PDB file of N, CA and C in Angstrom:
ATOM      1  N   UNK A  75      20.318 -15.766 -23.036  1.00  0.00           N
ATOM      2  CA  UNK A  75      19.341 -14.771 -22.626  1.00  0.00           C
ATOM      3  C   UNK A  75      19.410 -14.608 -21.112  1.00  0.00           C
ATOM      4  N   UNK A  76      19.135 -13.403 -20.683  1.00  0.00           N
ATOM      5  CA  UNK A  76      19.078 -13.108 -19.267  1.00  0.00           C
ATOM      6  C   UNK A  76      18.005 -12.070 -18.995  1.00  0.00           C
ATOM      7  N   UNK A  77      17.501 -12.088 -17.780  1.00  0.00           N
ATOM      8  CA  UNK A  77      16.488 -11.116 -17.363  1.00  0.00           C
ATOM      9  C   UNK A  77      17.162 -10.066 -16.495  1.00  0.00           C
ATOM     10  N   UNK A  78      16.881  -8.815 -16.784  1.00  0.00           N
ATOM     11  CA  UNK A  78      17.503  -7.699 -16.082  1.00  0.00           C
ATOM     12  C   UNK A  78      16.432  -6.718 -15.639  1.00  0.00           C
ATOM     13  N   UNK A  79      16.651  -6.107 -14.482  1.00  0.00           N
ATOM     14  CA  UNK A  79      15.761  -5.065 -13.967  1.00  0.00           C
ATOM     15  C   UNK A  79      16.409  -3.721 -14.264  1.00  0.00           C
ATOM     16  N   UNK A  80      15.666  -2.845 -14.935  1.00  0.00           N
ATOM     17  CA  UNK A  80      16.200  -1.529 -15.290  1.00  0.00           C
ATOM     18  C   UNK A  80      15.252  -0.434 -14.802  1.00  0.00           C
ATOM     19  N   UNK A  81      15.823   0.719 -14.486  1.00  0.00           N
ATOM     20  CA  UNK A  81      15.014   1.898 -14.179  1.00  0.00           C
ATOM     21  C   UNK A  81      14.463   2.456 -15.486  1.00  0.00           C
ATOM     22  N   UNK A  82      13.239   2.971 -15.415  1.00  0.00           N
ATOM     23  CA  UNK A  82      12.636   3.626 -16.581  1.00  0.00           C
ATOM     24  C   UNK A  82      12.414   5.093 -16.242  1.00  0.00           C
ATOM     25  N   UNK A  83      13.158   5.964 -16.878  1.00  0.00           N
ATOM     26  CA  UNK A  83      12.920   7.400 -16.736  1.00  0.00           C
ATOM     27  C   UNK A  83      11.607   7.724 -17.455  1.00  0.00           C
ATOM     28  N   UNK A  84      10.975   8.855 -17.133  1.00  0.00           N
ATOM     29  CA  UNK A  84       9.710   9.193 -17.792  1.00  0.00           C
ATOM     30  C   UNK A  84       9.776   9.125 -19.320  1.00  0.00           C
ATOM     31  N   UNK A  85      10.866   9.612 -19.911  1.00  0.00           N
ATOM     32  CA  UNK A  85      10.956   9.577 -21.372  1.00  0.00           C
ATOM     33  C   UNK A  85      11.078   8.141 -21.889  1.00  0.00           C
ATOM     34  N   UNK A  86      11.719   7.252 -21.110  1.00  0.00           N
ATOM     35  CA  UNK A  86      11.804   5.844 -21.510  1.00  0.00           C
ATOM     36  C   UNK A  86      10.436   5.176 -21.429  1.00  0.00           C
ATOM     37  N   UNK A  87       9.689   5.477 -20.362  1.00  0.00           N
ATOM     38  CA  UNK A  87       8.347   4.903 -20.226  1.00  0.00           C
ATOM     39  C   UNK A  87       7.446   5.410 -21.347  1.00  0.00           C
ATOM     40  N   UNK A  88       7.538   6.690 -21.661  1.00  0.00           N
ATOM     41  CA  UNK A  88       6.711   7.234 -22.744  1.00  0.00           C
ATOM     42  C   UNK A  88       7.039   6.532 -24.064  1.00  0.00           C
ATOM     43  N   UNK A  89       8.325   6.299 -24.300  1.00  0.00           N
ATOM     44  CA  UNK A  89       8.754   5.632 -25.536  1.00  0.00           C
ATOM     45  C   UNK A  89       8.295   4.177 -25.570  1.00  0.00           C
ATOM     46  N   UNK A  90       8.270   3.514 -24.414  1.00  0.00           N
ATOM     47  CA  UNK A  90       7.913   2.089 -24.336  1.00  0.00           C
ATOM     48  C   UNK A  90       6.475   1.875 -23.872  1.00  0.00           C
ATOM     49  N   UNK A  91       5.662   2.926 -23.889  1.00  0.00           N
ATOM     50  CA  UNK A  91       4.318   2.852 -23.321  1.00  0.00           C
ATOM     51  C   UNK A  91       3.485   1.732 -23.941  1.00  0.00           C
ATOM     52  N   UNK A  92       3.541   1.578 -25.244  1.00  0.00           N
ATOM     53  CA  UNK A  92       2.776   0.511 -25.892  1.00  0.00           C
ATOM     54  C   UNK A  92       3.177  -0.865 -25.394  1.00  0.00           C
ATOM     55  N   UNK A  93       4.491  -1.098 -25.276  1.00  0.00           N
ATOM     56  CA  UNK A  93       4.986  -2.377 -24.756  1.00  0.00           C
ATOM     57  C   UNK A  93       4.551  -2.576 -23.305  1.00  0.00           C
ATOM     58  N   UNK A  94       4.708  -1.521 -22.489  1.00  0.00           N
ATOM     59  CA  UNK A  94       4.362  -1.616 -21.067  1.00  0.00           C
ATOM     60  C   UNK A  94       2.878  -1.907 -20.884  1.00  0.00           C
ATOM     61  N   UNK A  95       2.042  -1.223 -21.638  1.00  0.00           N
ATOM     62  CA  UNK A  95       0.606  -1.461 -21.529  1.00  0.00           C
ATOM     63  C   UNK A  95       0.226  -2.849 -22.035  1.00  0.00           C
ATOM     64  N   UNK A  96       0.934  -3.344 -23.037  1.00  0.00           N
ATOM     65  CA  UNK A  96       0.694  -4.704 -23.511  1.00  0.00           C
ATOM     66  C   UNK A  96       0.982  -5.736 -22.434  1.00  0.00           C
ATOM     67  N   UNK A  97       2.095  -5.566 -21.724  1.00  0.00           N
ATOM     68  CA  UNK A  97       2.444  -6.465 -20.619  1.00  0.00           C
ATOM     69  C   UNK A  97       1.382  -6.378 -19.526  1.00  0.00           C
ATOM     70  N   UNK A  98       0.962  -5.165 -19.198  1.00  0.00           N
ATOM     71  CA  UNK A  98      -0.054  -4.935 -18.161  1.00  0.00           C
ATOM     72  C   UNK A  98      -1.370  -5.618 -18.521  1.00  0.00           C
ATOM     73  N   UNK A  99      -1.835  -5.427 -19.744  1.00  0.00           N
ATOM     74  CA  UNK A  99      -3.104  -6.013 -20.181  1.00  0.00           C
ATOM     75  C   UNK A  99      -3.022  -7.540 -20.155  1.00  0.00           C
ATOM     76  N   UNK A 100      -1.895  -8.093 -20.592  1.00  0.00           N
ATOM     77  CA  UNK A 100      -1.714  -9.549 -20.536  1.00  0.00           C
ATOM     78  C   UNK A 100      -1.718 -10.048 -19.094  1.00  0.00           C
ATOM     79  N   UNK A 101      -0.978  -9.369 -18.218  1.00  0.00           N
ATOM     80  CA  UNK A 101      -0.871  -9.798 -16.821  1.00  0.00           C
ATOM     81  C   UNK A 101      -2.212  -9.755 -16.104  1.00  0.00           C
ATOM     82  N   UNK A 102      -3.029  -8.762 -16.428  1.00  0.00           N
ATOM     83  CA  UNK A 102      -4.317  -8.597 -15.755  1.00  0.00           C
ATOM     84  C   UNK A 102      -5.453  -9.326 -16.473  1.00  0.00           C
ATOM     85  N   UNK A 103      -5.140  -9.958 -17.597  1.00  0.00           N
ATOM     86  CA  UNK A 103      -6.151 -10.649 -18.422  1.00  0.00           C
ATOM     87  C   UNK A 103      -7.283  -9.714 -18.844  1.00  0.00           C
ATOM     88  N   UNK A 104      -6.925  -8.454 -19.110  1.00  0.00           N
ATOM     89  CA  UNK A 104      -7.901  -7.499 -19.612  1.00  0.00           C
ATOM     90  C   UNK A 104      -8.091  -7.719 -21.112  1.00  0.00           C
ATOM     91  N   UNK A 105      -9.226  -7.300 -21.646  1.00  0.00           N
ATOM     92  CA  UNK A 105      -9.432  -7.450 -23.089  1.00  0.00           C
ATOM     93  C   UNK A 105      -8.531  -6.494 -23.873  1.00  0.00           C
ATOM     94  N   UNK A 106      -8.138  -6.933 -25.066  1.00  0.00           N
ATOM     95  CA  UNK A 106      -7.372  -6.062 -25.957  1.00  0.00           C
ATOM     96  C   UNK A 106      -8.182  -4.796 -26.209  1.00  0.00           C
ATOM     97  N   UNK A 107      -7.492  -3.701 -26.311  1.00  0.00           N
ATOM     98  CA  UNK A 107      -8.146  -2.405 -26.452  1.00  0.00           C
ATOM     99  C   UNK A 107      -8.059  -1.612 -25.163  1.00  0.00           C
ATOM    100  N   UNK A 108      -7.842  -2.326 -24.037  1.00  0.00           N
ATOM    101  CA  UNK A 108      -7.688  -1.645 -22.751  1.00  0.00           C
ATOM    102  C   UNK A 108      -6.475  -0.729 -22.782  1.00  0.00           C
ATOM    103  N   UNK A 109      -5.464  -1.097 -23.568  1.00  0.00           N
ATOM    104  CA  UNK A 109      -4.251  -0.282 -23.658  1.00  0.00           C
ATOM    105  C   UNK A 109      -4.579   1.157 -24.031  1.00  0.00           C
ATOM    106  N   UNK A 110      -5.428   1.326 -25.020  1.00  0.00           N
ATOM    107  CA  UNK A 110      -5.740   2.688 -25.474  1.00  0.00           C
ATOM    108  C   UNK A 110      -6.530   3.456 -24.426  1.00  0.00           C
ATOM    109  N   UNK A 111      -7.306   2.748 -23.612  1.00  0.00           N
ATOM    110  CA  UNK A 111      -8.061   3.404 -22.543  1.00  0.00           C
ATOM    111  C   UNK A 111      -7.148   3.834 -21.399  1.00  0.00           C
ATOM    112  N   UNK A 112      -6.076   3.105 -21.165  1.00  0.00           N
ATOM    113  CA  UNK A 112      -5.186   3.388 -20.039  1.00  0.00           C
ATOM    114  C   UNK A 112      -4.013   4.295 -20.387  1.00  0.00           C
ATOM    115  N   UNK A 113      -3.699   4.454 -21.647  1.00  0.00           N
ATOM    116  CA  UNK A 113      -2.499   5.193 -22.041  1.00  0.00           C
ATOM    117  C   UNK A 113      -2.477   6.615 -21.485  1.00  0.00           C
ATOM    118  N   UNK A 114      -3.555   7.359 -21.633  1.00  0.00           N
ATOM    119  CA  UNK A 114      -3.555   8.751 -21.154  1.00  0.00           C
ATOM    120  C   UNK A 114      -3.428   8.807 -19.637  1.00  0.00           C
ATOM    121  N   UNK A 115      -4.020   7.841 -18.938  1.00  0.00           N
ATOM    122  CA  UNK A 115      -3.912   7.807 -17.479  1.00  0.00           C
ATOM    123  C   UNK A 115      -2.462   7.551 -17.060  1.00  0.00           C
ATOM    124  N   UNK A 116      -1.798   6.607 -17.705  1.00  0.00           N
ATOM    125  CA  UNK A 116      -0.405   6.324 -17.368  1.00  0.00           C
ATOM    126  C   UNK A 116       0.477   7.536 -17.658  1.00  0.00           C
ATOM    127  N   UNK A 117       0.238   8.218 -18.760  1.00  0.00           N
ATOM    128  CA  UNK A 117       1.019   9.419 -19.070  1.00  0.00           C
ATOM    129  C   UNK A 117       0.796  10.497 -18.014  1.00  0.00           C
ATOM    130  N   UNK A 118      -0.428  10.628 -17.533  1.00  0.00           N
ATOM    131  CA  UNK A 118      -0.719  11.608 -16.473  1.00  0.00           C
ATOM    132  C   UNK A 118      -0.037  11.189 -15.178  1.00  0.00           C
ATOM    133  N   UNK A 119      -0.046   9.920 -14.851  1.00  0.00           N
ATOM    134  CA  UNK A 119       0.618   9.437 -13.636  1.00  0.00           C
ATOM    135  C   UNK A 119       2.108   9.773 -13.655  1.00  0.00           C
ATOM    136  N   UNK A 120       2.721   9.746 -14.824  1.00  0.00           N
ATOM    137  CA  UNK A 120       4.153  10.029 -14.942  1.00  0.00           C
ATOM    138  C   UNK A 120       4.500  11.447 -14.504  1.00  0.00           C
ATOM    139  N   UNK A 121       3.529  12.332 -14.470  1.00  0.00           N
ATOM    140  CA  UNK A 121       3.775  13.720 -14.055  1.00  0.00           C
ATOM    141  C   UNK A 121       3.573  13.918 -12.551  1.00  0.00           C
ATOM    142  N   UNK A 122       3.165  12.884 -11.856  1.00  0.00           N
ATOM    143  CA  UNK A 122       2.889  13.023 -10.428  1.00  0.00           C
ATOM    144  C   UNK A 122       4.181  13.004  -9.613  1.00  0.00           C
ATOM    145  N   UNK A 123       4.083  13.656  -8.472  1.00  0.00           N
ATOM    146  CA  UNK A 123       5.229  13.770  -7.566  1.00  0.00           C
ATOM    147  C   UNK A 123       5.735  12.379  -7.172  1.00  0.00           C
ATOM    148  N   UNK A 124       7.035  12.203  -7.290  1.00  0.00           N
ATOM    149  CA  UNK A 124       7.672  10.970  -6.846  1.00  0.00           C
ATOM    150  C   UNK A 124       7.575   9.796  -7.807  1.00  0.00           C
ATOM    151  N   UNK A 125       7.073  10.026  -9.027  1.00  0.00           N
ATOM    152  CA  UNK A 125       6.889   8.915  -9.968  1.00  0.00           C
ATOM    153  C   UNK A 125       8.219   8.227 -10.254  1.00  0.00           C
ATOM    154  N   UNK A 126       8.204   6.894 -10.186  1.00  0.00           N
ATOM    155  CA  UNK A 126       9.363   6.076 -10.541  1.00  0.00           C
ATOM    156  C   UNK A 126       8.856   4.803 -11.192  1.00  0.00           C
ATOM    157  N   UNK A 127       9.657   4.234 -12.080  1.00  0.00           N
ATOM    158  CA  UNK A 127       9.262   2.992 -12.744  1.00  0.00           C
ATOM    159  C   UNK A 127      10.474   2.101 -12.954  1.00  0.00           C
ATOM    160  N   UNK A 128      10.207   0.810 -12.995  1.00  0.00           N
ATOM    161  CA  UNK A 128      11.217  -0.187 -13.332  1.00  0.00           C
ATOM    162  C   UNK A 128      10.608  -1.156 -14.338  1.00  0.00           C
ATOM    163  N   UNK A 129      11.479  -1.825 -15.066  1.00  0.00           N
ATOM    164  CA  UNK A 129      11.024  -2.834 -16.026  1.00  0.00           C
ATOM    165  C   UNK A 129      11.941  -4.040 -15.948  1.00  0.00           C
ATOM    166  N   UNK A 130      11.366  -5.199 -16.173  1.00  0.00           N
ATOM    167  CA  UNK A 130      12.144  -6.418 -16.376  1.00  0.00           C
ATOM    168  C   UNK A 130      12.257  -6.597 -17.883  1.00  0.00           C
ATOM    169  N   UNK A 131      13.480  -6.761 -18.353  1.00  0.00           N
ATOM    170  CA  UNK A 131      13.721  -6.946 -19.782  1.00  0.00           C
ATOM    171  C   UNK A 131      14.553  -8.206 -19.996  1.00  0.00           C
ATOM    172  N   UNK A 132      14.465  -8.735 -21.208  1.00  0.00           N
ATOM    173  CA  UNK A 132      15.237  -9.922 -21.572  1.00  0.00           C
ATOM    174  C   UNK A 132      16.260  -9.529 -22.620  1.00  0.00           C
ATOM    175  N   UNK A 133      17.526  -9.781 -22.305  1.00  0.00           N
ATOM    176  CA  UNK A 133      18.594  -9.388 -23.225  1.00  0.00           C
ATOM    177  C   UNK A 133      19.553 -10.549 -23.441  1.00  0.00           C
ATOM    178  N   UNK A 134      20.187 -10.542 -24.600  1.00  0.00           N
ATOM    179  CA  UNK A 134      21.223 -11.528 -24.883  1.00  0.00           C
ATOM    180  C   UNK A 134      22.416 -11.258 -23.987  1.00  0.00           C
ATOM    181  N   UNK A 135      22.962 -12.312 -23.436  1.00  0.00           N
ATOM    182  CA  UNK A 135      24.132 -12.190 -22.572  1.00  0.00           C
ATOM    183  C   UNK A 135      25.252 -13.020 -23.189  1.00  0.00           C
ATOM    184  N   UNK A 136      26.334 -12.353 -23.519  1.00  0.00           N
ATOM    185  CA  UNK A 136      27.513 -13.062 -24.018  1.00  0.00           C
ATOM    186  C   UNK A 136      28.317 -13.547 -22.824  1.00  0.00           C
ATOM    187  N   UNK A 137      28.954 -14.656 -22.962  1.00  0.00           N
ATOM    188  CA  UNK A 137      29.728 -15.243 -21.863  1.00  0.00           C
ATOM    189  C   UNK A 137      30.662 -14.202 -21.255  1.00  0.00           C
ATOM    190  N   UNK A 138      30.469 -13.940 -19.973  1.00  0.00           N
ATOM    191  CA  UNK A 138      31.332 -13.028 -19.244  1.00  0.00           C
ATOM    192  C   UNK A 138      31.105 -11.556 -19.506  1.00  0.00           C
ATOM    193  N   UNK A 139      30.124 -11.202 -20.312  1.00  0.00           N
ATOM    194  CA  UNK A 139      29.887  -9.787 -20.628  1.00  0.00           C
ATOM    195  C   UNK A 139      28.460  -9.402 -20.265  1.00  0.00           C
ATOM    196  N   UNK A 140      28.328  -8.229 -19.720  1.00  0.00           N
ATOM    197  CA  UNK A 140      26.996  -7.697 -19.405  1.00  0.00           C
ATOM    198  C   UNK A 140      26.478  -6.937 -20.624  1.00  0.00           C
ATOM    199  N   UNK A 141      25.167  -6.934 -20.827  1.00  0.00           N
ATOM    200  CA  UNK A 141      24.625  -6.160 -21.949  1.00  0.00           C
ATOM    201  C   UNK A 141      24.855  -4.664 -21.738  1.00  0.00           C
ATOM    202  N   UNK A 142      24.982  -3.947 -22.820  1.00  0.00           N
ATOM    203  CA  UNK A 142      25.174  -2.498 -22.740  1.00  0.00           C
ATOM    204  C   UNK A 142      23.865  -1.821 -22.348  1.00  0.00           C
ATOM    205  N   UNK A 143      23.967  -0.567 -21.942  1.00  0.00           N
ATOM    206  CA  UNK A 143      22.767   0.212 -21.607  1.00  0.00           C
ATOM    207  C   UNK A 143      21.838   0.296 -22.812  1.00  0.00           C
ATOM    208  N   UNK A 144      22.400   0.455 -23.999  1.00  0.00           N
ATOM    209  CA  UNK A 144      21.576   0.531 -25.214  1.00  0.00           C
ATOM    210  C   UNK A 144      20.851  -0.788 -25.465  1.00  0.00           C
ATOM    211  N   UNK A 145      21.531  -1.909 -25.229  1.00  0.00           N
ATOM    212  CA  UNK A 145      20.889  -3.217 -25.403  1.00  0.00           C
ATOM    213  C   UNK A 145      19.742  -3.395 -24.415  1.00  0.00           C
ATOM    214  N   UNK A 146      19.958  -2.972 -23.174  1.00  0.00           N
ATOM    215  CA  UNK A 146      18.908  -3.102 -22.160  1.00  0.00           C
ATOM    216  C   UNK A 146      17.730  -2.187 -22.464  1.00  0.00           C
ATOM    217  N   UNK A 147      18.016  -0.973 -22.911  1.00  0.00           N
ATOM    218  CA  UNK A 147      16.954  -0.012 -23.211  1.00  0.00           C
ATOM    219  C   UNK A 147      16.048  -0.504 -24.335  1.00  0.00           C
ATOM    220  N   UNK A 148      16.614  -1.229 -25.287  1.00  0.00           N
ATOM    221  CA  UNK A 148      15.826  -1.717 -26.412  1.00  0.00           C
ATOM    222  C   UNK A 148      15.369  -3.156 -26.282  1.00  0.00           C
ATOM    223  N   UNK A 149      15.695  -3.811 -25.170  1.00  0.00           N
ATOM    224  CA  UNK A 149      15.373  -5.229 -24.991  1.00  0.00           C
ATOM    225  C   UNK A 149      13.872  -5.437 -24.797  1.00  0.00           C
ATOM    226  N   UNK A 150      13.376  -6.622 -25.166  1.00  0.00           N
ATOM    227  CA  UNK A 150      11.948  -6.920 -24.971  1.00  0.00           C
ATOM    228  C   UNK A 150      11.533  -6.779 -23.508  1.00  0.00           C
ATOM    229  N   UNK A 151      10.390  -6.179 -23.305  1.00  0.00           N
ATOM    230  CA  UNK A 151       9.840  -5.916 -21.974  1.00  0.00           C
ATOM    231  C   UNK A 151       9.085  -7.150 -21.475  1.00  0.00           C
ATOM    232  N   UNK A 152       9.433  -7.619 -20.279  1.00  0.00           N
ATOM    233  CA  UNK A 152       8.766  -8.769 -19.671  1.00  0.00           C
ATOM    234  C   UNK A 152       7.813  -8.360 -18.559  1.00  0.00           C
ATOM    235  N   UNK A 153       8.133  -7.256 -17.888  1.00  0.00           N
ATOM    236  CA  UNK A 153       7.312  -6.790 -16.776  1.00  0.00           C
ATOM    237  C   UNK A 153       7.568  -5.321 -16.522  1.00  0.00           C
ATOM    238  N   UNK A 154       6.639  -4.683 -15.844  1.00  0.00           N
ATOM    239  CA  UNK A 154       6.761  -3.256 -15.567  1.00  0.00           C
ATOM    240  C   UNK A 154       6.048  -2.945 -14.255  1.00  0.00           C
ATOM    241  N   UNK A 155       6.610  -2.003 -13.516  1.00  0.00           N
ATOM    242  CA  UNK A 155       5.970  -1.524 -12.286  1.00  0.00           C
ATOM    243  C   UNK A 155       6.282  -0.046 -12.140  1.00  0.00           C
ATOM    244  N   UNK A 156       5.302   0.702 -11.635  1.00  0.00           N
ATOM    245  CA  UNK A 156       5.563   2.109 -11.349  1.00  0.00           C
ATOM    246  C   UNK A 156       4.765   2.528 -10.128  1.00  0.00           C
ATOM    247  N   UNK A 157       5.183   3.630  -9.556  1.00  0.00           N
ATOM    248  CA  UNK A 157       4.475   4.184  -8.412  1.00  0.00           C
ATOM    249  C   UNK A 157       4.788   5.658  -8.274  1.00  0.00           C
ATOM    250  N   UNK A 158       4.051   6.304  -7.393  1.00  0.00           N
ATOM    251  CA  UNK A 158       4.232   7.731  -7.138  1.00  0.00           C
ATOM    252  C   UNK A 158       3.656   8.016  -5.762  1.00  0.00           C
ATOM    253  N   UNK A 159       3.927   9.195  -5.241  1.00  0.00           N
ATOM    254  CA  UNK A 159       3.404   9.590  -3.934  1.00  0.00           C
ATOM    255  C   UNK A 159       1.900   9.826  -4.046  1.00  0.00           C
ATOM    256  N   UNK A 160       1.164   9.273  -3.124  1.00  0.00           N
ATOM    257  CA  UNK A 160      -0.279   9.468  -3.113  1.00  0.00           C
ATOM    258  C   UNK A 160      -0.657  10.838  -2.572  1.00  0.00           C
ATOM    259  N   UNK A 161      -1.898  11.209  -2.801  1.00  0.00           N
ATOM    260  CA  UNK A 161      -2.441  12.473  -2.310  1.00  0.00           C
ATOM    261  C   UNK A 161      -3.914  12.258  -1.974  1.00  0.00           C
ATOM    262  N   UNK A 162      -4.438  13.002  -1.010  1.00  0.00           N
ATOM    263  CA  UNK A 162      -5.822  12.795  -0.564  1.00  0.00           C
ATOM    264  C   UNK A 162      -6.873  12.922  -1.660  1.00  0.00           C
ATOM    265  N   UNK A 163      -6.582  13.658  -2.727  1.00  0.00           N
ATOM    266  CA  UNK A 163      -7.582  13.835  -3.788  1.00  0.00           C
ATOM    267  C   UNK A 163      -7.509  12.749  -4.866  1.00  0.00           C
ATOM    268  N   UNK A 164      -6.666  11.748  -4.678  1.00  0.00           N
ATOM    269  CA  UNK A 164      -6.506  10.698  -5.679  1.00  0.00           C
ATOM    270  C   UNK A 164      -7.363   9.478  -5.337  1.00  0.00           C
ATOM    271  N   UNK A 165      -7.975   8.902  -6.360  1.00  0.00           N
ATOM    272  CA  UNK A 165      -8.910   7.795  -6.197  1.00  0.00           C
ATOM    273  C   UNK A 165      -8.304   6.647  -5.390  1.00  0.00           C
ATOM    274  N   UNK A 166      -7.094   6.213  -5.736  1.00  0.00           N
ATOM    275  CA  UNK A 166      -6.529   5.039  -5.068  1.00  0.00           C
ATOM    276  C   UNK A 166      -6.323   5.312  -3.583  1.00  0.00           C
ATOM    277  N   UNK A 167      -5.803   6.462  -3.229  1.00  0.00           N
ATOM    278  CA  UNK A 167      -5.588   6.762  -1.813  1.00  0.00           C
ATOM    279  C   UNK A 167      -6.920   6.807  -1.075  1.00  0.00           C
ATOM    280  N   UNK A 168      -7.952   7.331  -1.700  1.00  0.00           N
ATOM    281  CA  UNK A 168      -9.280   7.355  -1.072  1.00  0.00           C
ATOM    282  C   UNK A 168      -9.782   5.935  -0.822  1.00  0.00           C
ATOM    283  N   UNK A 169      -9.533   5.019  -1.754  1.00  0.00           N
ATOM    284  CA  UNK A 169      -9.957   3.629  -1.573  1.00  0.00           C
ATOM    285  C   UNK A 169      -9.220   2.979  -0.409  1.00  0.00           C
ATOM    286  N   UNK A 170      -7.925   3.238  -0.305  1.00  0.00           N
ATOM    287  CA  UNK A 170      -7.130   2.666   0.781  1.00  0.00           C
ATOM    288  C   UNK A 170      -7.600   3.207   2.123  1.00  0.00           C
ATOM    289  N   UNK A 171      -7.814   4.516   2.217  1.00  0.00           N
ATOM    290  CA  UNK A 171      -8.281   5.127   3.467  1.00  0.00           C
ATOM    291  C   UNK A 171      -9.631   4.540   3.870  1.00  0.00           C
ATOM    292  N   UNK A 172     -10.555   4.433   2.931  1.00  0.00           N
ATOM    293  CA  UNK A 172     -11.873   3.867   3.242  1.00  0.00           C
ATOM    294  C   UNK A 172     -11.756   2.415   3.694  1.00  0.00           C
ATOM    295  N   UNK A 173     -10.906   1.646   3.045  1.00  0.00           N
ATOM    296  CA  UNK A 173     -10.706   0.253   3.437  1.00  0.00           C
ATOM    297  C   UNK A 173     -10.124   0.138   4.832  1.00  0.00           C
ATOM    298  N   UNK A 174      -9.163   0.984   5.150  1.00  0.00           N
ATOM    299  CA  UNK A 174      -8.586   0.976   6.493  1.00  0.00           C
ATOM    300  C   UNK A 174      -9.627   1.354   7.537  1.00  0.00           C
ATOM    301  N   UNK A 175     -10.440   2.331   7.230  1.00  0.00           N
ATOM    302  CA  UNK A 175     -11.471   2.758   8.173  1.00  0.00           C
ATOM    303  C   UNK A 175     -12.503   1.654   8.392  1.00  0.00           C
ATOM    304  N   UNK A 176     -12.936   0.986   7.323  1.00  0.00           N
ATOM    305  CA  UNK A 176     -13.887  -0.124   7.458  1.00  0.00           C
ATOM    306  C   UNK A 176     -13.291  -1.266   8.271  1.00  0.00           C
ATOM    307  N   UNK A 177     -11.992  -1.441   8.159  1.00  0.00           N
ATOM    308  CA  UNK A 177     -11.318  -2.516   8.881  1.00  0.00           C
ATOM    309  C   UNK A 177     -10.877  -2.124  10.275  1.00  0.00           C
ATOM    310  N   UNK A 178     -11.274  -0.950  10.741  1.00  0.00           N
ATOM    311  CA  UNK A 178     -10.902  -0.512  12.085  1.00  0.00           C
ATOM    312  C   UNK A 178      -9.543   0.150  12.156  1.00  0.00           C
ATOM    313  N   UNK A 179      -8.991   0.509  11.017  1.00  0.00           N
ATOM    314  CA  UNK A 179      -7.689   1.168  10.982  1.00  0.00           C
ATOM    315  C   UNK A 179      -7.787   2.627  11.391  1.00  0.00           C
ATOM    316  N   UNK A 180      -6.697   3.347  11.273  1.00  0.00           N
ATOM    317  CA  UNK A 180      -6.683   4.757  11.685  1.00  0.00           C
ATOM    318  C   UNK A 180      -7.654   5.603  10.864  1.00  0.00           C
ATOM    319  N   UNK A 181      -8.260   6.578  11.521  1.00  0.00           N
ATOM    320  CA  UNK A 181      -9.226   7.462  10.858  1.00  0.00           C
ATOM    321  C   UNK A 181      -8.604   8.780  10.431  1.00  0.00           C
ATOM    322  N   UNK A 182      -7.394   9.032  10.824  1.00  0.00           N
ATOM    323  CA  UNK A 182      -6.755  10.288  10.423  1.00  0.00           C
ATOM    324  C   UNK A 182      -6.076  10.099   9.075  1.00  0.00           C
ATOM    325  N   UNK A 183      -5.945  11.201   8.373  1.00  0.00           N
ATOM    326  CA  UNK A 183      -5.260  11.173   7.078  1.00  0.00           C
ATOM    327  C   UNK A 183      -3.791  11.512   7.288  1.00  0.00           C
ATOM    328  N   UNK A 184      -2.964  10.879   6.503  1.00  0.00           N
ATOM    329  CA  UNK A 184      -1.548  11.227   6.552  1.00  0.00           C
ATOM    330  C   UNK A 184      -1.343  12.520   5.772  1.00  0.00           C
ATOM    331  N   UNK A 185      -0.298  13.270   6.091  1.00  0.00           N
ATOM    332  CA  UNK A 185      -0.051  14.516   5.358  1.00  0.00           C
ATOM    333  C   UNK A 185       0.207  14.232   3.886  1.00  0.00           C
ATOM    334  N   UNK A 186      -0.217  15.153   3.035  1.00  0.00           N
ATOM    335  CA  UNK A 186      -0.055  14.974   1.572  1.00  0.00           C
ATOM    336  C   UNK A 186       1.359  15.163   1.139  1.00  0.00           C
TER     337      UNK A 186
END
């Protein structure tokens, strides 16, 4: 077995959404059922400008051979991360700006 980092295109993330949300809920120690509450939000995030995702997967490795793309695409998901470009009207960016301002950081907004 080996652990590999792979890019997840939007269609791959949509296909693996249940697995990805399961990993997320486990990592954050959220109660089961949180997956269904977050699924629509994650799907909406995938449409945002600059969205990219990666996953850590576990695949069988034969001596001297790398797993095929198909093997990696279907391999068990161990971890997932995604991000996208922020915008002033988004909750997370507003939280970061407010935190910076409270901490004496810059008061100007960066361009969207």
